[in-house]
Short mmCIF file of N, CA and C in Angstrom, two decimals:
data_model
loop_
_atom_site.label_atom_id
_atom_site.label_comp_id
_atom_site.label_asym_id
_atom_site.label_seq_id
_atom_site.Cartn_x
_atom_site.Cartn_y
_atom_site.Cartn_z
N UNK A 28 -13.35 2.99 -7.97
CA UNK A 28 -12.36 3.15 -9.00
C UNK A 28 -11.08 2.44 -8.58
N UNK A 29 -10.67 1.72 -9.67
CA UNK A 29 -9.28 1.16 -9.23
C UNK A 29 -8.08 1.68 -9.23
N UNK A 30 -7.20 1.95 -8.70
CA UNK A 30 -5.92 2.62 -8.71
C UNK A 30 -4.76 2.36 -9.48
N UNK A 31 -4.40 2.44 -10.43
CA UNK A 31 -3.22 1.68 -11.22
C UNK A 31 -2.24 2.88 -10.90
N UNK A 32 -0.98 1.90 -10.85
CA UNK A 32 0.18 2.96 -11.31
C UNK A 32 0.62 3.39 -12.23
N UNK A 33 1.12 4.08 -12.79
CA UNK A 33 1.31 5.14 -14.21
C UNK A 33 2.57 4.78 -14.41
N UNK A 34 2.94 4.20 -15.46
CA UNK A 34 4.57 3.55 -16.09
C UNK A 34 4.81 4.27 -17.05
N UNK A 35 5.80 5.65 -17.21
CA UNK A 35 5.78 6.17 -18.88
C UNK A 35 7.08 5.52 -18.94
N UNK A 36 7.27 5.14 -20.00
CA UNK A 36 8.49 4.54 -20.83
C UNK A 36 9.22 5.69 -21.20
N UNK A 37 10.63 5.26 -20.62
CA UNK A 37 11.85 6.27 -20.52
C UNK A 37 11.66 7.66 -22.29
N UNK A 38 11.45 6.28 -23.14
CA UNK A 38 11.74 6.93 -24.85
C UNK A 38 10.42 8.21 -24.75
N UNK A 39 9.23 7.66 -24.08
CA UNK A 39 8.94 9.16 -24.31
C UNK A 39 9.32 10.12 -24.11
N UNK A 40 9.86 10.30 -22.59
CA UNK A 40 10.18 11.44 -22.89
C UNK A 40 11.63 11.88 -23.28
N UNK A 41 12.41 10.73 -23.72
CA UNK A 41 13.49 10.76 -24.29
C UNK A 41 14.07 11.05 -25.42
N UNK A 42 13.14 9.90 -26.30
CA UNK A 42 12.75 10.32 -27.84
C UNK A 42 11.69 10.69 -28.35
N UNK A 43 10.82 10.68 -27.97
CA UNK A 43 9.18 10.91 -28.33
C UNK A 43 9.01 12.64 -28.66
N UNK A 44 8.96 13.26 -27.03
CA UNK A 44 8.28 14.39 -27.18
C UNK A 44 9.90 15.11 -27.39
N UNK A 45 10.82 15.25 -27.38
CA UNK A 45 11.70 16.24 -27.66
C UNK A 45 11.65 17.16 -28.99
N UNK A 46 11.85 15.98 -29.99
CA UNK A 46 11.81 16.28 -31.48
C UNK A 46 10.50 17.09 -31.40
N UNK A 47 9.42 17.06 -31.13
CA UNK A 47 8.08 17.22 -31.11
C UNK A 47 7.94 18.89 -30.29
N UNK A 48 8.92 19.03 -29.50
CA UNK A 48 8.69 20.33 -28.33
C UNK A 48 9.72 21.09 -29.49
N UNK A 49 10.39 20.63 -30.04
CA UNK A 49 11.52 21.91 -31.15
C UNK A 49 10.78 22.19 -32.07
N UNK A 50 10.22 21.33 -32.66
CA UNK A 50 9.41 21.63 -34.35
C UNK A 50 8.67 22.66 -33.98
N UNK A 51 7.74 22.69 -32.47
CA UNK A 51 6.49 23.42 -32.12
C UNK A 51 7.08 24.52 -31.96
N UNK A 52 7.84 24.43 -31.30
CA UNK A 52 8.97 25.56 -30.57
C UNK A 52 9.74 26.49 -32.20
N UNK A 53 9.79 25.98 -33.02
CA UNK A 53 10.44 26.26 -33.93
C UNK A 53 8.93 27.62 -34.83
N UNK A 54 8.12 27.37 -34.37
CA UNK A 54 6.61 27.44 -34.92
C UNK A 54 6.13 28.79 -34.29
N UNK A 55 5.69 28.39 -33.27
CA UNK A 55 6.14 29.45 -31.72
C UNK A 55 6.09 28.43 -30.55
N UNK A 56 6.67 29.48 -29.84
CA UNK A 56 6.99 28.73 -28.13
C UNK A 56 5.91 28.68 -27.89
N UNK A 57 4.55 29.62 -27.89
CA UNK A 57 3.71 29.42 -27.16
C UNK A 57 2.67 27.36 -27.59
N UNK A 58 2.59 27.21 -28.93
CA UNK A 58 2.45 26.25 -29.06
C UNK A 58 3.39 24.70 -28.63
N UNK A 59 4.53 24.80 -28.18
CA UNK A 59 4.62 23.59 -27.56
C UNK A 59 4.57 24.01 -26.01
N UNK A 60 4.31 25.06 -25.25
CA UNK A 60 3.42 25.13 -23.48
C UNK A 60 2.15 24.36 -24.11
N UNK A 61 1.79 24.65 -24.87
CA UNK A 61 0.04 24.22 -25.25
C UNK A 61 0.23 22.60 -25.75
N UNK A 62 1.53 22.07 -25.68
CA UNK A 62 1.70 20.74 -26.48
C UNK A 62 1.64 20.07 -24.93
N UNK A 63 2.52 20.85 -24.23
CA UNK A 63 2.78 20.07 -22.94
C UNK A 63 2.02 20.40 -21.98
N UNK A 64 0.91 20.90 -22.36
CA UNK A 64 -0.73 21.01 -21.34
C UNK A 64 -1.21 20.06 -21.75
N UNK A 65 -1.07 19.38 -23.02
CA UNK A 65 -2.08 18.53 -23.81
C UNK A 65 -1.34 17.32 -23.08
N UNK A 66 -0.54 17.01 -23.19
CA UNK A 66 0.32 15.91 -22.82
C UNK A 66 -0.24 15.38 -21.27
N UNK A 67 -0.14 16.40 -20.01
CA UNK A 67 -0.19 16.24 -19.19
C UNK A 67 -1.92 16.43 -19.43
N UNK A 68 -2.65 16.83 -19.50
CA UNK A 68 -3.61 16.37 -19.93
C UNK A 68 -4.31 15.02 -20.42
N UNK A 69 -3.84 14.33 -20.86
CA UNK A 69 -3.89 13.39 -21.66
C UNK A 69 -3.64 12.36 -20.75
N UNK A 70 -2.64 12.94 -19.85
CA UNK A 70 -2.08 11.46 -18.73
C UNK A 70 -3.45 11.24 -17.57
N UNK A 71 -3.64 12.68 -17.37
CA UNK A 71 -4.46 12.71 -16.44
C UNK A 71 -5.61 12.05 -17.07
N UNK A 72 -6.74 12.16 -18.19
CA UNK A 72 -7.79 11.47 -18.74
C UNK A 72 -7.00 10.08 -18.81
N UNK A 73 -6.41 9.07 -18.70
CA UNK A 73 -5.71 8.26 -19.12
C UNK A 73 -5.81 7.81 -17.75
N UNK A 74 -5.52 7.76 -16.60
CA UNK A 74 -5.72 7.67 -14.94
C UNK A 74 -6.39 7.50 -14.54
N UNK A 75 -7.47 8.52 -14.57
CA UNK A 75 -8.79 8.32 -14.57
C UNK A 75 -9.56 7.99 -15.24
N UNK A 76 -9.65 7.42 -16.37
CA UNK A 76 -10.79 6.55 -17.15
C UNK A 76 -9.77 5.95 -18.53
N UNK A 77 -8.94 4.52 -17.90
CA UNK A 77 -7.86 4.23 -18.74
C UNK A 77 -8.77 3.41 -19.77
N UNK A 78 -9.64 2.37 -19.45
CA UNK A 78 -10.70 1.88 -20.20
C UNK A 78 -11.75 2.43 -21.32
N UNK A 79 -11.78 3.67 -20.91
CA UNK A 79 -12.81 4.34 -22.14
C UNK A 79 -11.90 4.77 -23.14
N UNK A 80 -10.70 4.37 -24.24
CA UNK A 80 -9.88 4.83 -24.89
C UNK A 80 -9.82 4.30 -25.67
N UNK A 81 -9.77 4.10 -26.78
CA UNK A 81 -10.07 3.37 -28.35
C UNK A 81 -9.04 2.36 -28.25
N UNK A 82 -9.64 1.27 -28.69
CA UNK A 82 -7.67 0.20 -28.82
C UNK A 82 -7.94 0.91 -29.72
N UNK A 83 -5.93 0.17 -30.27
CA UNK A 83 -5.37 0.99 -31.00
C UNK A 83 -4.37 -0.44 -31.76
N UNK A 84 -4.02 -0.82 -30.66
CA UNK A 84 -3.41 -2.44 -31.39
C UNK A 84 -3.13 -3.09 -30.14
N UNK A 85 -3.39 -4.52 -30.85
CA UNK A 85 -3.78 -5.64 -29.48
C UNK A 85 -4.37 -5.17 -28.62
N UNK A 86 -3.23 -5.09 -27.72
CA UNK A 86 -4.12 -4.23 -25.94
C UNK A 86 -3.82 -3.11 -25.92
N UNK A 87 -2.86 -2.64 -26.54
CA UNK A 87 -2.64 -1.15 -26.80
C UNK A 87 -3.99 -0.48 -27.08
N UNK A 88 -4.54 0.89 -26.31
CA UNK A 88 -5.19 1.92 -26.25
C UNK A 88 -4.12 3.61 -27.01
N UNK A 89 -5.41 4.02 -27.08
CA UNK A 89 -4.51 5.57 -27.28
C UNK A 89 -5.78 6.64 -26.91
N UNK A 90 -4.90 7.23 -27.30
CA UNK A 90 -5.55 8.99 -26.34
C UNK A 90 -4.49 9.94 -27.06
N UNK A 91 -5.81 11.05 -28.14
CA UNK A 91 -4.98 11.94 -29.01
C UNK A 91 -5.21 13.22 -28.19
N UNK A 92 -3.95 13.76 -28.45
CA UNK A 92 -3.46 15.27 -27.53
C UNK A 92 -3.93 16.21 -28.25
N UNK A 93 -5.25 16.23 -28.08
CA UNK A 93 -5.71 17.39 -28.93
C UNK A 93 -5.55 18.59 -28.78
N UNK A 94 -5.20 19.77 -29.43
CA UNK A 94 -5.78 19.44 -30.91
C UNK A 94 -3.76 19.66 -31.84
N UNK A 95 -3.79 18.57 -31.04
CA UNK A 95 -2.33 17.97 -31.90
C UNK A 95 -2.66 16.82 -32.57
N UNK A 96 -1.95 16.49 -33.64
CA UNK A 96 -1.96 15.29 -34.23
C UNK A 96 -0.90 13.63 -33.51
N UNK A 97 -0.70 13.76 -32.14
CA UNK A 97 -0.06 12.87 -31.59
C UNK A 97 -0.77 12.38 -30.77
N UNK A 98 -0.51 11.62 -30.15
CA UNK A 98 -1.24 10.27 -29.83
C UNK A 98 -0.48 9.95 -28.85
N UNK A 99 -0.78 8.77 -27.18
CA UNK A 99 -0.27 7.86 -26.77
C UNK A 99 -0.60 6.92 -26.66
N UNK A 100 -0.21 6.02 -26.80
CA UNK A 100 0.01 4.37 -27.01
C UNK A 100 -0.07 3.77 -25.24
N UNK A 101 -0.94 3.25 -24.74
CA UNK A 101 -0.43 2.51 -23.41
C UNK A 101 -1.51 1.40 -23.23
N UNK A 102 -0.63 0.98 -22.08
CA UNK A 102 -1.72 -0.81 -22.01
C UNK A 102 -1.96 -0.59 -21.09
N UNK A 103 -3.37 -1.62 -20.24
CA UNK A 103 -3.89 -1.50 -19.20
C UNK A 103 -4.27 -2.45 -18.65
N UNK A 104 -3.55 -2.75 -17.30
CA UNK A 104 -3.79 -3.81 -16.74
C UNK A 104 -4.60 -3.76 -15.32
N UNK A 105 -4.06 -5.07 -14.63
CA UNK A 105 -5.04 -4.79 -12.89
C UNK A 105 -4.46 -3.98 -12.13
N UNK A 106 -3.25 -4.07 -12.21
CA UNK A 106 -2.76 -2.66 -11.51
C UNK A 106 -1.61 -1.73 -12.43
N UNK A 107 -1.46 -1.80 -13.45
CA UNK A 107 -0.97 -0.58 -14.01
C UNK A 107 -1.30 -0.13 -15.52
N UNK A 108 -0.86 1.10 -15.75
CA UNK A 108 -1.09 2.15 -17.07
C UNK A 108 0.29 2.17 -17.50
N UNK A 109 0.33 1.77 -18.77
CA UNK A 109 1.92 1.42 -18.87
C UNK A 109 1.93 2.36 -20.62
N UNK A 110 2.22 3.66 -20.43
CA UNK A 110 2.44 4.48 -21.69
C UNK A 110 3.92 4.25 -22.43
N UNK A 111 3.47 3.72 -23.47
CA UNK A 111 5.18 3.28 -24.32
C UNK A 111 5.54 4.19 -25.30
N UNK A 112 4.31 4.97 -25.91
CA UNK A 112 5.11 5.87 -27.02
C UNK A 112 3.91 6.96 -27.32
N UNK A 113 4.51 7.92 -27.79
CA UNK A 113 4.16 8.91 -28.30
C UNK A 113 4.35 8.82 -29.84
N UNK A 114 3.20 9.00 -30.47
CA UNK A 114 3.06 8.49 -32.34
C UNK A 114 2.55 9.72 -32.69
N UNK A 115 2.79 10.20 -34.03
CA UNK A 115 2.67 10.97 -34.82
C UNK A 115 1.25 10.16 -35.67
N UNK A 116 0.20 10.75 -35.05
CA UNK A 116 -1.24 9.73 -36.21
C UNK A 116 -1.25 10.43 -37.24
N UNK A 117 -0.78 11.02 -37.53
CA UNK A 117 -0.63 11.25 -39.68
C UNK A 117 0.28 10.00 -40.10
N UNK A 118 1.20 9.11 -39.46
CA UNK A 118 2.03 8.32 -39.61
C UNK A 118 1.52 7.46 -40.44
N UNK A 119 1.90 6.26 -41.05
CA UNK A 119 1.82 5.30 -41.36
C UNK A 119 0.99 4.08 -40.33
N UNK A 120 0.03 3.79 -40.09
CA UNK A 120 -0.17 2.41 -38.73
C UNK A 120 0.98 1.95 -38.70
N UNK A 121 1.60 0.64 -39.59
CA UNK A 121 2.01 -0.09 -39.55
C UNK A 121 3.39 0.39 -38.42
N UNK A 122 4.17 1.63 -39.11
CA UNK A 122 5.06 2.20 -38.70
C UNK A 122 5.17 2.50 -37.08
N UNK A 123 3.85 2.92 -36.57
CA UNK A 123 3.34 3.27 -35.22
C UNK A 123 3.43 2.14 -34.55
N UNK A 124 2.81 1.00 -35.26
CA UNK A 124 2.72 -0.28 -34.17
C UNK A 124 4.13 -0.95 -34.37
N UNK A 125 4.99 -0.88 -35.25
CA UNK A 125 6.64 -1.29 -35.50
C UNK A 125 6.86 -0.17 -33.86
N UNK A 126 7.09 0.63 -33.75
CA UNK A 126 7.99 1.44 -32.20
C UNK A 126 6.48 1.11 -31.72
N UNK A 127 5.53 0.88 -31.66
CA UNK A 127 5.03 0.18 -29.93
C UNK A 127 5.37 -1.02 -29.65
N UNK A 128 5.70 -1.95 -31.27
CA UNK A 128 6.29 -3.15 -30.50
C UNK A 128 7.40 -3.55 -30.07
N UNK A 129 8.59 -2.42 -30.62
CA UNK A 129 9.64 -2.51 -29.92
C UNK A 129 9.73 -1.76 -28.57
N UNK A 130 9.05 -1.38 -27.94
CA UNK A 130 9.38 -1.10 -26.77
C UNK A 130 8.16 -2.12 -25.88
N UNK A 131 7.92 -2.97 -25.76
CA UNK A 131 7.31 -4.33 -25.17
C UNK A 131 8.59 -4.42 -23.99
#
């Protein structure tokens, strides 16, 4: 197995999951602990088997945080896992791949 390093892009957890931990939180608390098991979850399947993950656009892959409706976006190279965003997949595509391509 090859070793890549894990790159999350500042906006996730900057802008991404915040909005996302209040709404849940707003819902009950106990559902965003269960958002941010999924999350860290998600990184970990993502580490270990970054290749088995659906593209999603261009080289962009994703991996949905189940059983949430969000998604991460990351690319995969020879040596790194480079996660750029956290998407809402009820979204629009077009809209999703507009903020994965601005954070390139």
């Amino acid at each position: 197995m090859i070793e890549r390093k894990r790159i999350l892009h500042l906006e996730v957890l900057d802008t991404d999951i915040p909005p996302i931990l209040e709404y849940l939180q707003s819902i009950d608390p106990a559902y965003a602990v269960q958002f941010l098991e999924a999350f860290e979850k998600a990184l970990s399947r993502i580490e270990k088997y970054p290749l088995a993950h659906s593209r999603y656009f261009g080289a962009y892959r994703r991996i949905v945080l189940v059983p949430f409706p969000y998604l991460l976006a990351f690319v995969v190279d020879e040596e790194t896992i480079r996660v750029d965003a956290m998407l809402d997949g009820r979204r629009d595509p077009l809209t999703n791949q507009g903020i994965i391509q601005g954070r390139r």
